[in-house]
Structure formats: structure tokens, C-alpha cells
Amino acid sequence: MTQPATDDDETPIDDAPRPPLSAERLKAFVDAVVAIAMTLLILPLLENVAEFAREHKGALDYVQQEGGQLFSFGLSFLIIAVFWMNHHRVFDRVEKVTNALVWLQVGWMFTIVWLPVATAMLGSMDNDATQKALYIGALLLSSLLMLVTRLYLRRHPDLHRIPSASLRRGIIAEVVMSVLFAVALVVAVLLPDVGYAAMFLLLLAGPAQALIARAWRTREHRDTGRARAR
């Protein structure tokens, strides 16, 4: 007859909280969410195609009249693709996750699935301050969440096998992108004539990252030289 377990049993009980997903399932989940979000971007364009067809209008009419939506679709598709590639580069070497890391990714996915809604507004509504805040603000929040994710991974090296130099470069990149998104948001809202053209500030990301990385390396070499001198 099986005896009930007692407090004297020597079998260890793991009471540590476990994440709701494994690292591999989290990666697969993120990939699926991103793919769905990128697919949803096309839905407003499909609806407009049907309307033009009912009115017996041609493809040239569609391109001319729906140029704004086509541009916003292409822009958001590209942005989501870049965000996903950055996310993939980080999590390709993540082997374990925690509850905190999972919820950070849930927040990041929220910003991604919101973009199809903000994109539909961008292509079909008048450009006002609220619309710009909802669109560029989502991009800023997405970048900030990835920054927090990288900082979290830096503090928990047991979760991944990302080289410290690579993680440092990623942190620099996310800081630069977050600052540029924030500046673009302020410019777009305060200067309506500039509007979404403020997004061209993102072209400064590469040079800014290179300058900060060079300054960081110079500081490290200086600190190393001082330590050796002592």
C-alpha cells in the first residue's frame, strides 16, 4: 500500500516559479504574432481593391488615389520586419526564459499587433497630433521594450549565450533608436508641416551608434590602462 508523502520525504520539491513558456515556444509564439501582424497590414488595401472593382476603376486609379495607404503599408511592413530581425538576433541565443522576460515580450508583441491599426489610421484619416502619437509612440514603446529586454539579459547571463560585446552593441543601438523615435515624435507633433517626415531622423541611427560605440571603446581602453598603471 502506498504511503502518503510526509514532510520527512527526501525528494526535493521545486517551488520556484516557472515561466509559462519555454524559450523555444516563446520564439515560435513571437514569430507567429509578427507574421499575423504583417499580414493584417494588407487588409485595408484589399477592401479598397474590392471597392474600386465595383466602381469599374483600373489599377492606375487605385495606385493614384490610395498612394497614402500604399506608402503607410510599405513603411509599416518594413519597420515590423526590421523589429523582428532585431528580436530574432537577440533571442536566437536565448536558451532559458523567466516570467519577467516572457512578460517583456508580451508587451513587445502588443506594440507590434497595434501597428496595423495605427497604419490604417495613417493611410485613411487626416494627420493630426493624436494619430502621430499613436503611430510613432508605438514604435518608441517597441524600441524601449527591446532596450529593457537587452538590459535584463545583460543582468542575467545564465539565460543566454550572447557575447557581452554583442549585447553591448545592441544596447547602444536600442538607446539610439529610442532617442530618435522620441525626437521624431516631438517634432511630428509640434511641427505639423514636418509631420511624418520627422521619421527620416532614423537615418542618423547608424552614424550615432558608431560614434557612441567608439567613445565606449575609448573609455574602456583608458580605464584598462589606468588599472594596469596601478
Short mmCIF file of N, CA, C and O in Angstrom, two decimals, residues 3-75:
data_model
loop_
_atom_site.label_atom_id
_atom_site.label_comp_id
_atom_site.label_asym_id
_atom_site.label_seq_id
_atom_site.Cartn_x
_atom_site.Cartn_y
_atom_site.Cartn_z
N GLN A 3 2.24 4.76 0.79
CA GLN A 3 2.13 5.66 1.93
C GLN A 3 2.08 7.09 1.45
O GLN A 3 2.74 7.47 0.48
N PRO A 4 1.28 7.94 2.08
CA PRO A 4 1.23 9.35 1.69
C PRO A 4 2.55 10.05 1.96
O PRO A 4 3.28 9.68 2.87
N ALA A 5 2.83 11.04 1.16
CA ALA A 5 4.08 11.78 1.33
C ALA A 5 4.05 12.55 2.63
O ALA A 5 3.01 13.03 3.08
N THR A 6 5.17 12.62 3.29
CA THR A 6 5.28 13.34 4.55
C THR A 6 6.36 14.40 4.43
O THR A 6 7.11 14.45 3.45
N ASP A 7 6.46 15.20 5.46
CA ASP A 7 7.47 16.26 5.47
C ASP A 7 8.87 15.70 5.55
O ASP A 7 9.85 16.41 5.29
N ASP A 8 8.97 14.39 5.92
CA ASP A 8 10.29 13.78 6.06
C ASP A 8 10.83 13.22 4.77
O ASP A 8 11.94 12.71 4.71
N ASP A 9 9.99 13.25 3.68
CA ASP A 9 10.46 12.73 2.40
C ASP A 9 11.69 13.51 1.95
O ASP A 9 11.76 14.73 2.11
N GLU A 10 12.65 12.82 1.37
CA GLU A 10 13.89 13.45 0.95
C GLU A 10 13.82 13.98 -0.48
O GLU A 10 14.74 14.63 -0.93
N THR A 11 12.73 13.71 -1.19
CA THR A 11 12.61 14.17 -2.57
C THR A 11 12.45 15.69 -2.59
O THR A 11 11.52 16.22 -2.00
N PRO A 12 13.38 16.39 -3.24
CA PRO A 12 13.29 17.86 -3.25
C PRO A 12 12.11 18.33 -4.07
O PRO A 12 11.77 17.75 -5.10
N ILE A 13 11.45 19.36 -3.62
CA ILE A 13 10.31 19.94 -4.32
C ILE A 13 10.72 21.30 -4.84
O ILE A 13 11.17 22.16 -4.09
N ASP A 14 10.59 21.50 -6.15
CA ASP A 14 10.97 22.77 -6.77
C ASP A 14 9.79 23.72 -6.71
O ASP A 14 8.82 23.59 -7.44
N ASP A 15 9.87 24.67 -5.79
CA ASP A 15 8.80 25.65 -5.61
C ASP A 15 9.06 26.93 -6.40
O ASP A 15 8.28 27.87 -6.32
N ALA A 16 10.16 26.97 -7.15
CA ALA A 16 10.48 28.18 -7.90
C ALA A 16 9.45 28.41 -9.00
O ALA A 16 9.03 27.46 -9.67
N PRO A 17 9.00 29.64 -9.17
CA PRO A 17 8.03 29.92 -10.24
C PRO A 17 8.62 29.64 -11.61
O PRO A 17 9.76 29.99 -11.89
N ARG A 18 7.84 28.98 -12.43
CA ARG A 18 8.30 28.65 -13.77
C ARG A 18 7.60 29.52 -14.80
O ARG A 18 6.42 29.85 -14.65
N PRO A 19 8.31 29.90 -15.87
CA PRO A 19 7.69 30.73 -16.91
C PRO A 19 6.60 29.95 -17.64
O PRO A 19 6.67 28.71 -17.73
N PRO A 20 5.59 30.63 -18.16
CA PRO A 20 4.50 29.93 -18.85
C PRO A 20 4.93 29.31 -20.16
O PRO A 20 4.23 28.43 -20.69
N LEU A 21 6.07 29.71 -20.72
CA LEU A 21 6.56 29.18 -21.98
C LEU A 21 8.04 28.85 -21.87
O LEU A 21 8.77 29.50 -21.12
N SER A 22 8.47 27.85 -22.63
CA SER A 22 9.90 27.60 -22.75
C SER A 22 10.49 28.61 -23.72
O SER A 22 9.77 29.32 -24.42
N ALA A 23 11.81 28.66 -23.80
CA ALA A 23 12.45 29.61 -24.71
C ALA A 23 12.05 29.34 -26.15
O ALA A 23 11.75 30.27 -26.91
N GLU A 24 12.03 28.06 -26.54
CA GLU A 24 11.70 27.73 -27.93
C GLU A 24 10.24 28.07 -28.26
O GLU A 24 9.93 28.56 -29.34
N ARG A 25 9.34 27.79 -27.33
CA ARG A 25 7.93 28.10 -27.59
C ARG A 25 7.71 29.61 -27.62
O ARG A 25 6.88 30.10 -28.39
N LEU A 26 8.43 30.35 -26.80
CA LEU A 26 8.31 31.81 -26.82
C LEU A 26 8.76 32.35 -28.17
O LEU A 26 8.09 33.22 -28.75
N LYS A 27 9.87 31.84 -28.69
CA LYS A 27 10.36 32.29 -30.00
C LYS A 27 9.33 31.98 -31.09
O LYS A 27 9.06 32.82 -31.96
N ALA A 28 8.77 30.78 -31.05
CA ALA A 28 7.77 30.40 -32.06
C ALA A 28 6.52 31.28 -31.95
O ALA A 28 5.93 31.67 -32.97
N PHE A 29 6.13 31.58 -30.71
CA PHE A 29 4.96 32.42 -30.48
C PHE A 29 5.18 33.82 -31.04
O PHE A 29 4.32 34.38 -31.72
N VAL A 30 6.35 34.38 -30.77
CA VAL A 30 6.68 35.72 -31.27
C VAL A 30 6.66 35.73 -32.80
O VAL A 30 6.11 36.63 -33.42
N ASP A 31 7.27 34.72 -33.40
CA ASP A 31 7.30 34.64 -34.87
C ASP A 31 5.89 34.61 -35.44
O ASP A 31 5.60 35.26 -36.45
N ALA A 32 5.01 33.85 -34.81
CA ALA A 32 3.63 33.74 -35.29
C ALA A 32 2.90 35.08 -35.16
O ALA A 32 2.19 35.50 -36.08
N VAL A 33 3.08 35.75 -34.04
CA VAL A 33 2.41 37.03 -33.82
C VAL A 33 2.89 38.07 -34.83
O VAL A 33 2.09 38.82 -35.41
N VAL A 34 4.19 38.11 -35.08
CA VAL A 34 4.74 39.06 -36.05
C VAL A 34 4.21 38.77 -37.45
O VAL A 34 3.84 39.68 -38.19
N ALA A 35 4.16 37.48 -37.82
CA ALA A 35 3.65 37.12 -39.14
C ALA A 35 2.19 37.55 -39.31
O ALA A 35 1.80 38.06 -40.37
N ILE A 36 1.39 37.35 -38.27
CA ILE A 36 -0.03 37.75 -38.34
C ILE A 36 -0.14 39.26 -38.45
O ILE A 36 -0.94 39.78 -39.24
N ALA A 37 0.66 39.99 -37.68
CA ALA A 37 0.60 41.46 -37.72
C ALA A 37 0.98 41.98 -39.11
O ALA A 37 0.34 42.90 -39.64
N MET A 38 2.01 41.40 -39.71
CA MET A 38 2.42 41.82 -41.05
C MET A 38 1.34 41.51 -42.08
O MET A 38 1.13 42.27 -43.03
N THR A 39 0.63 40.40 -41.87
CA THR A 39 -0.46 40.04 -42.78
C THR A 39 -1.64 40.99 -42.63
O THR A 39 -2.26 41.40 -43.62
N LEU A 40 -1.94 41.38 -41.40
CA LEU A 40 -3.07 42.27 -41.16
C LEU A 40 -2.89 43.64 -41.81
O LEU A 40 -3.87 44.33 -42.11
N LEU A 41 -1.65 44.04 -42.05
CA LEU A 41 -1.39 45.33 -42.68
C LEU A 41 -2.05 45.45 -44.05
O LEU A 41 -2.42 46.54 -44.49
N ILE A 42 -2.21 44.32 -44.72
CA ILE A 42 -2.71 44.35 -46.10
C ILE A 42 -4.23 44.43 -46.18
O ILE A 42 -4.78 44.77 -47.23
N LEU A 43 -4.92 44.13 -45.08
CA LEU A 43 -6.38 44.03 -45.14
C LEU A 43 -7.07 45.31 -45.62
O LEU A 43 -7.99 45.24 -46.45
N PRO A 44 -6.71 46.51 -45.12
CA PRO A 44 -7.38 47.72 -45.64
C PRO A 44 -7.19 47.89 -47.14
O PRO A 44 -8.09 48.39 -47.83
N LEU A 45 -6.04 47.48 -47.64
CA LEU A 45 -5.79 47.61 -49.08
C LEU A 45 -6.66 46.65 -49.86
O LEU A 45 -7.14 46.97 -50.96
N LEU A 46 -6.91 45.47 -49.32
CA LEU A 46 -7.77 44.50 -50.00
C LEU A 46 -9.20 45.01 -50.08
O LEU A 46 -9.88 44.83 -51.09
N GLU A 47 -9.66 45.64 -49.01
CA GLU A 47 -11.01 46.19 -49.01
C GLU A 47 -11.17 47.28 -50.07
O GLU A 47 -12.17 47.34 -50.78
N ASN A 48 -10.17 48.11 -50.20
CA ASN A 48 -10.24 49.19 -51.18
C ASN A 48 -10.19 48.65 -52.61
O ASN A 48 -10.81 49.22 -53.52
N VAL A 49 -9.46 47.56 -52.81
CA VAL A 49 -9.42 46.95 -54.15
C VAL A 49 -10.82 46.51 -54.56
O VAL A 49 -11.26 46.73 -55.71
N ALA A 50 -11.55 45.91 -53.63
CA ALA A 50 -12.91 45.46 -53.94
C ALA A 50 -13.81 46.64 -54.28
O ALA A 50 -14.64 46.57 -55.21
N GLU A 51 -13.65 47.76 -53.55
CA GLU A 51 -14.46 48.94 -53.84
C GLU A 51 -14.16 49.50 -55.23
O GLU A 51 -15.07 49.87 -55.98
N PHE A 52 -12.90 49.56 -55.59
CA PHE A 52 -12.52 50.07 -56.90
C PHE A 52 -13.04 49.14 -58.01
O PHE A 52 -13.42 49.60 -59.09
N ALA A 53 -13.03 47.85 -57.74
CA ALA A 53 -13.52 46.90 -58.73
C ALA A 53 -15.02 47.09 -58.97
O ALA A 53 -15.49 47.03 -60.12
N ARG A 54 -15.77 47.34 -57.89
CA ARG A 54 -17.21 47.55 -58.05
C ARG A 54 -17.51 48.83 -58.83
O ARG A 54 -18.53 48.92 -59.52
N GLU A 55 -16.61 49.80 -58.72
CA GLU A 55 -16.79 51.07 -59.43
C GLU A 55 -16.16 51.04 -60.82
O GLU A 55 -16.11 52.06 -61.51
N HIS A 56 -15.64 49.86 -61.22
CA HIS A 56 -15.04 49.67 -62.55
C HIS A 56 -13.86 50.62 -62.78
O HIS A 56 -13.68 51.15 -63.88
N LYS A 57 -13.07 50.81 -61.74
CA LYS A 57 -11.87 51.63 -61.86
C LYS A 57 -10.66 50.72 -62.07
O LYS A 57 -10.64 49.57 -61.64
N GLY A 58 -9.64 51.25 -62.73
CA GLY A 58 -8.46 50.46 -63.03
C GLY A 58 -7.39 50.52 -61.95
O GLY A 58 -7.51 51.25 -60.96
N ALA A 59 -6.32 49.77 -62.20
CA ALA A 59 -5.22 49.69 -61.24
C ALA A 59 -4.52 51.03 -61.09
O ALA A 59 -4.08 51.40 -59.99
N LEU A 60 -4.41 51.78 -62.18
CA LEU A 60 -3.77 53.10 -62.10
C LEU A 60 -4.56 54.04 -61.21
O LEU A 60 -3.97 54.79 -60.41
N ASP A 61 -5.89 53.99 -61.32
CA ASP A 61 -6.73 54.81 -60.43
C ASP A 61 -6.50 54.44 -58.97
O ASP A 61 -6.42 55.31 -58.09
N TYR A 62 -6.38 53.16 -58.74
CA TYR A 62 -6.18 52.67 -57.37
C TYR A 62 -4.85 53.19 -56.81
O TYR A 62 -4.79 53.70 -55.69
N VAL A 63 -3.79 53.06 -57.60
CA VAL A 63 -2.47 53.49 -57.13
C VAL A 63 -2.45 55.00 -56.89
O VAL A 63 -1.87 55.47 -55.90
N GLN A 64 -3.10 55.76 -57.77
CA GLN A 64 -3.09 57.22 -57.62
C GLN A 64 -3.89 57.68 -56.40
O GLN A 64 -3.46 58.57 -55.67
N GLN A 65 -5.05 57.06 -56.19
CA GLN A 65 -5.92 57.52 -55.12
C GLN A 65 -5.56 56.93 -53.75
O GLN A 65 -5.89 57.51 -52.73
N GLU A 66 -4.92 55.78 -53.75
CA GLU A 66 -4.59 55.11 -52.49
C GLU A 66 -3.09 55.15 -52.21
O GLU A 66 -2.57 54.30 -51.49
N GLY A 67 -2.41 56.15 -52.80
CA GLY A 67 -0.97 56.24 -52.60
C GLY A 67 -0.56 56.35 -51.14
O GLY A 67 0.43 55.76 -50.71
N GLY A 68 -1.38 57.09 -50.35
CA GLY A 68 -1.07 57.24 -48.92
C GLY A 68 -1.11 55.92 -48.18
O GLY A 68 -0.22 55.61 -47.39
N GLN A 69 -2.14 55.13 -48.45
CA GLN A 69 -2.25 53.84 -47.77
C GLN A 69 -1.17 52.87 -48.24
O GLN A 69 -0.65 52.08 -47.45
N LEU A 70 -0.84 52.91 -49.53
CA LEU A 70 0.22 52.04 -50.04
C LEU A 70 1.55 52.39 -49.38
O LEU A 70 2.33 51.49 -49.02
N PHE A 71 1.81 53.69 -49.22
CA PHE A 71 3.06 54.11 -48.59
C PHE A 71 3.10 53.68 -47.13
O PHE A 71 4.11 53.15 -46.65
N SER A 72 1.98 53.90 -46.41
CA SER A 72 1.95 53.53 -44.99
C SER A 72 2.08 52.01 -44.82
O SER A 72 2.72 51.53 -43.88
N PHE A 73 1.48 51.25 -45.74
CA PHE A 73 1.62 49.79 -45.69
C PHE A 73 3.09 49.39 -45.86
O PHE A 73 3.63 48.59 -45.08
N GLY A 74 3.74 49.94 -46.88
CA GLY A 74 5.14 49.59 -47.12
C GLY A 74 6.04 49.99 -45.96
O GLY A 74 6.93 49.23 -45.57
N LEU A 75 5.79 51.18 -45.40
CA LEU A 75 6.61 51.66 -44.29
C LEU A 75 6.45 50.76 -43.07
O LEU A 75 7.44 50.34 -42.46
#
